[in-house]
């Protein structure tokens, strides 16, 4: 936990995708103080017509390099979230040679009863986690 989903166009090599996931995970470890083995990530690649990512009137355009990162997590501090966004954007732009405007991140908070890691049990609620 957190569960991280990454959507992108079919533009990146397997190595680049692995690098992106590693960067995002390390940022979660650093900023949210989660254990290193607390890693749940899903990446989905899309055809060009399967994602529309406009700029919300910020004055930039996105290209085939766009990455949409959704983080589903327990409540995090504002500072931790801002640090996560910065670390992810800084490291992805350097590693993948993309513009920062290509990175869209959304964090969705939820509670202990919203997670079952297996067997239909809410381990945060049962006390196993």
PDB file of C-alpha atoms in Angstrom:
ATOM      1  CA  UNK A   1       0.000   0.000   0.000  1.00  0.00           C
ATOM      2  CA  UNK A   2      -0.263   2.444  -1.719  1.00  0.00           C
ATOM      3  CA  UNK A   3      -1.620   1.005  -4.948  1.00  0.00           C
ATOM      4  CA  UNK A   4      -0.119   2.861  -7.890  1.00  0.00           C
ATOM      5  CA  UNK A   5      -1.539   2.757 -11.420  1.00  0.00           C
ATOM      6  CA  UNK A   6       0.351   4.234 -14.349  1.00  0.00           C
ATOM      7  CA  UNK A   7      -1.299   4.845 -17.706  1.00  0.00           C
ATOM      8  CA  UNK A   8       0.757   5.778 -20.736  1.00  0.00           C
ATOM      9  CA  UNK A   9       0.695   5.570 -24.483  1.00  0.00           C
ATOM     10  CA  UNK A  10       2.462   2.625 -26.131  1.00  0.00           C
ATOM     11  CA  UNK A  11       5.618   4.665 -26.435  1.00  0.00           C
ATOM     12  CA  UNK A  12       8.046   3.309 -23.875  1.00  0.00           C
ATOM     13  CA  UNK A  13      10.376   0.305 -23.882  1.00  0.00           C
ATOM     14  CA  UNK A  14      10.168  -2.357 -21.183  1.00  0.00           C
ATOM     15  CA  UNK A  15      13.330  -0.917 -19.629  1.00  0.00           C
ATOM     16  CA  UNK A  16      11.855   2.598 -19.542  1.00  0.00           C
ATOM     17  CA  UNK A  17       8.646   1.291 -17.961  1.00  0.00           C
ATOM     18  CA  UNK A  18      10.640  -0.550 -15.293  1.00  0.00           C
ATOM     19  CA  UNK A  19      12.655   2.603 -14.630  1.00  0.00           C
ATOM     20  CA  UNK A  20       9.461   4.650 -14.269  1.00  0.00           C
ATOM     21  CA  UNK A  21       7.943   2.153 -11.825  1.00  0.00           C
ATOM     22  CA  UNK A  22      11.176   2.007  -9.812  1.00  0.00           C
ATOM     23  CA  UNK A  23      11.323   5.815  -9.585  1.00  0.00           C
ATOM     24  CA  UNK A  24       7.697   6.079  -8.490  1.00  0.00           C
ATOM     25  CA  UNK A  25       8.127   3.343  -5.897  1.00  0.00           C
ATOM     26  CA  UNK A  26      11.290   4.901  -4.446  1.00  0.00           C
ATOM     27  CA  UNK A  27       9.500   8.241  -4.158  1.00  0.00           C
ATOM     28  CA  UNK A  28       6.664   6.521  -2.256  1.00  0.00           C
ATOM     29  CA  UNK A  29       9.201   4.870   0.076  1.00  0.00           C
ATOM     30  CA  UNK A  30      10.983   8.185   0.673  1.00  0.00           C
ATOM     31  CA  UNK A  31       7.974  10.475   0.976  1.00  0.00           C
ATOM     32  CA  UNK A  32       5.382   8.213   2.595  1.00  0.00           C
ATOM     33  CA  UNK A  33       7.796   6.171   4.747  1.00  0.00           C
ATOM     34  CA  UNK A  34       6.447   2.845   3.498  1.00  0.00           C
ATOM     35  CA  UNK A  35       8.444  -0.412   3.609  1.00  0.00           C
ATOM     36  CA  UNK A  36      10.394  -1.233   0.448  1.00  0.00           C
ATOM     37  CA  UNK A  37       8.391  -4.452  -0.092  1.00  0.00           C
ATOM     38  CA  UNK A  38       5.124  -2.519   0.145  1.00  0.00           C
ATOM     39  CA  UNK A  39       4.954  -2.337  -3.634  1.00  0.00           C
ATOM     40  CA  UNK A  40       1.720  -2.567  -5.609  1.00  0.00           C
ATOM     41  CA  UNK A  41       1.954  -1.158  -9.137  1.00  0.00           C
ATOM     42  CA  UNK A  42      -0.016  -1.649 -12.326  1.00  0.00           C
ATOM     43  CA  UNK A  43       0.971  -0.169 -15.674  1.00  0.00           C
ATOM     44  CA  UNK A  44      -1.377   0.033 -18.646  1.00  0.00           C
ATOM     45  CA  UNK A  45      -0.318   1.120 -22.115  1.00  0.00           C
ATOM     46  CA  UNK A  46      -2.822   2.688 -24.481  1.00  0.00           C
ATOM     47  CA  UNK A  47      -3.302   3.355 -28.174  1.00  0.00           C
ATOM     48  CA  UNK A  48      -3.252   7.074 -29.130  1.00  0.00           C
ATOM     49  CA  UNK A  49      -7.050   7.333 -29.198  1.00  0.00           C
ATOM     50  CA  UNK A  50      -7.519   5.834 -25.707  1.00  0.00           C
ATOM     51  CA  UNK A  51      -6.389   8.793 -23.569  1.00  0.00           C
ATOM     52  CA  UNK A  52      -7.316  12.470 -23.759  1.00  0.00           C
ATOM     53  CA  UNK A  53      -5.077  14.638 -21.553  1.00  0.00           C
ATOM     54  CA  UNK A  54      -5.721  18.331 -21.989  1.00  0.00           C
ATOM     55  CA  UNK A  55      -3.880  20.996 -19.994  1.00  0.00           C
ATOM     56  CA  UNK A  56      -6.677  22.547 -17.866  1.00  0.00           C
ATOM     57  CA  UNK A  57      -5.768  25.938 -19.384  1.00  0.00           C
ATOM     58  CA  UNK A  58      -2.202  25.844 -18.052  1.00  0.00           C
ATOM     59  CA  UNK A  59      -0.774  26.611 -21.491  1.00  0.00           C
ATOM     60  CA  UNK A  60       1.046  23.420 -22.360  1.00  0.00           C
ATOM     61  CA  UNK A  61       0.352  20.407 -24.520  1.00  0.00           C
ATOM     62  CA  UNK A  62       0.983  16.767 -23.840  1.00  0.00           C
ATOM     63  CA  UNK A  63       2.431  14.292 -26.291  1.00  0.00           C
ATOM     64  CA  UNK A  64       2.885  10.557 -26.713  1.00  0.00           C
ATOM     65  CA  UNK A  65       5.273  10.779 -23.709  1.00  0.00           C
ATOM     66  CA  UNK A  66       2.462  11.501 -21.225  1.00  0.00           C
ATOM     67  CA  UNK A  67       2.273   9.511 -18.003  1.00  0.00           C
ATOM     68  CA  UNK A  68      -0.798   9.479 -15.758  1.00  0.00           C
ATOM     69  CA  UNK A  69       0.008   8.301 -12.246  1.00  0.00           C
ATOM     70  CA  UNK A  70      -2.829   7.439  -9.863  1.00  0.00           C
ATOM     71  CA  UNK A  71      -1.952   6.761  -6.245  1.00  0.00           C
ATOM     72  CA  UNK A  72      -4.549   5.091  -4.021  1.00  0.00           C
ATOM     73  CA  UNK A  73      -3.410   5.469  -0.431  1.00  0.00           C
ATOM     74  CA  UNK A  74      -4.214   5.983   3.201  1.00  0.00           C
ATOM     75  CA  UNK A  75      -4.221   9.636   4.263  1.00  0.00           C
ATOM     76  CA  UNK A  76      -0.891  11.422   3.730  1.00  0.00           C
ATOM     77  CA  UNK A  77       0.216  14.876   4.854  1.00  0.00           C
ATOM     78  CA  UNK A  78       0.143  17.758   2.395  1.00  0.00           C
ATOM     79  CA  UNK A  79       3.941  18.026   2.703  1.00  0.00           C
ATOM     80  CA  UNK A  80       4.428  14.319   1.918  1.00  0.00           C
ATOM     81  CA  UNK A  81       2.197  14.608  -1.154  1.00  0.00           C
ATOM     82  CA  UNK A  82       3.994  17.687  -2.468  1.00  0.00           C
ATOM     83  CA  UNK A  83       7.385  16.060  -1.904  1.00  0.00           C
ATOM     84  CA  UNK A  84       6.179  12.931  -3.723  1.00  0.00           C
ATOM     85  CA  UNK A  85       4.964  14.938  -6.722  1.00  0.00           C
ATOM     86  CA  UNK A  86       8.283  16.829  -6.924  1.00  0.00           C
ATOM     87  CA  UNK A  87      10.490  13.769  -6.563  1.00  0.00           C
ATOM     88  CA  UNK A  88       8.546  11.765  -9.143  1.00  0.00           C
ATOM     89  CA  UNK A  89       8.502  14.614 -11.676  1.00  0.00           C
ATOM     90  CA  UNK A  90      12.166  15.507 -11.199  1.00  0.00           C
ATOM     91  CA  UNK A  91      13.426  11.952 -11.515  1.00  0.00           C
ATOM     92  CA  UNK A  92      11.127  10.910 -14.372  1.00  0.00           C
ATOM     93  CA  UNK A  93      12.068  13.946 -16.458  1.00  0.00           C
ATOM     94  CA  UNK A  94      15.753  13.164 -15.975  1.00  0.00           C
ATOM     95  CA  UNK A  95      15.536   9.392 -16.501  1.00  0.00           C
ATOM     96  CA  UNK A  96      13.080   9.369 -19.417  1.00  0.00           C
ATOM     97  CA  UNK A  97      14.117  12.696 -20.973  1.00  0.00           C
ATOM     98  CA  UNK A  98      10.537  14.004 -20.960  1.00  0.00           C
ATOM     99  CA  UNK A  99       9.017  17.359 -20.047  1.00  0.00           C
ATOM    100  CA  UNK A 100       7.526  17.835 -16.603  1.00  0.00           C
ATOM    101  CA  UNK A 101       4.243  18.766 -18.281  1.00  0.00           C
ATOM    102  CA  UNK A 102       3.972  15.145 -19.466  1.00  0.00           C
ATOM    103  CA  UNK A 103       3.474  13.913 -15.879  1.00  0.00           C
ATOM    104  CA  UNK A 104      -0.014  14.020 -14.360  1.00  0.00           C
ATOM    105  CA  UNK A 105      -0.327  12.698 -10.782  1.00  0.00           C
ATOM    106  CA  UNK A 106      -3.485  12.198  -8.732  1.00  0.00           C
ATOM    107  CA  UNK A 107      -3.595  10.889  -5.176  1.00  0.00           C
ATOM    108  CA  UNK A 108      -6.838   9.340  -3.927  1.00  0.00           C
ATOM    109  CA  UNK A 109      -7.101   8.823  -0.175  1.00  0.00           C
ATOM    110  CA  UNK A 110      -9.015   6.052   1.528  1.00  0.00           C
ATOM    111  CA  UNK A 111      -9.209   4.339   4.917  1.00  0.00           C
ATOM    112  CA  UNK A 112      -8.259   1.084   6.583  1.00  0.00           C
ATOM    113  CA  UNK A 113     -11.521  -0.674   5.715  1.00  0.00           C
ATOM    114  CA  UNK A 114     -10.937   0.058   2.022  1.00  0.00           C
ATOM    115  CA  UNK A 115      -8.111  -2.493   1.680  1.00  0.00           C
ATOM    116  CA  UNK A 116      -8.082  -6.273   1.457  1.00  0.00           C
ATOM    117  CA  UNK A 117      -4.706  -7.774   0.581  1.00  0.00           C
ATOM    118  CA  UNK A 118      -6.097 -11.283   0.212  1.00  0.00           C
ATOM    119  CA  UNK A 119      -8.521 -13.858   1.525  1.00  0.00           C
ATOM    120  CA  UNK A 120     -11.334 -11.286   1.652  1.00  0.00           C
ATOM    121  CA  UNK A 121      -9.957  -9.888   4.908  1.00  0.00           C
ATOM    122  CA  UNK A 122      -9.331  -6.229   5.731  1.00  0.00           C
ATOM    123  CA  UNK A 123      -5.875  -6.697   7.281  1.00  0.00           C
ATOM    124  CA  UNK A 124      -5.597  -3.101   8.499  1.00  0.00           C
ATOM    125  CA  UNK A 125      -8.874  -3.569  10.369  1.00  0.00           C
ATOM    126  CA  UNK A 126      -8.081  -7.062  11.684  1.00  0.00           C
ATOM    127  CA  UNK A 127      -4.736  -5.862  13.033  1.00  0.00           C
ATOM    128  CA  UNK A 128      -2.588  -8.133  10.847  1.00  0.00           C
ATOM    129  CA  UNK A 129      -1.090  -4.988   9.283  1.00  0.00           C
TER     130      UNK A 129
END
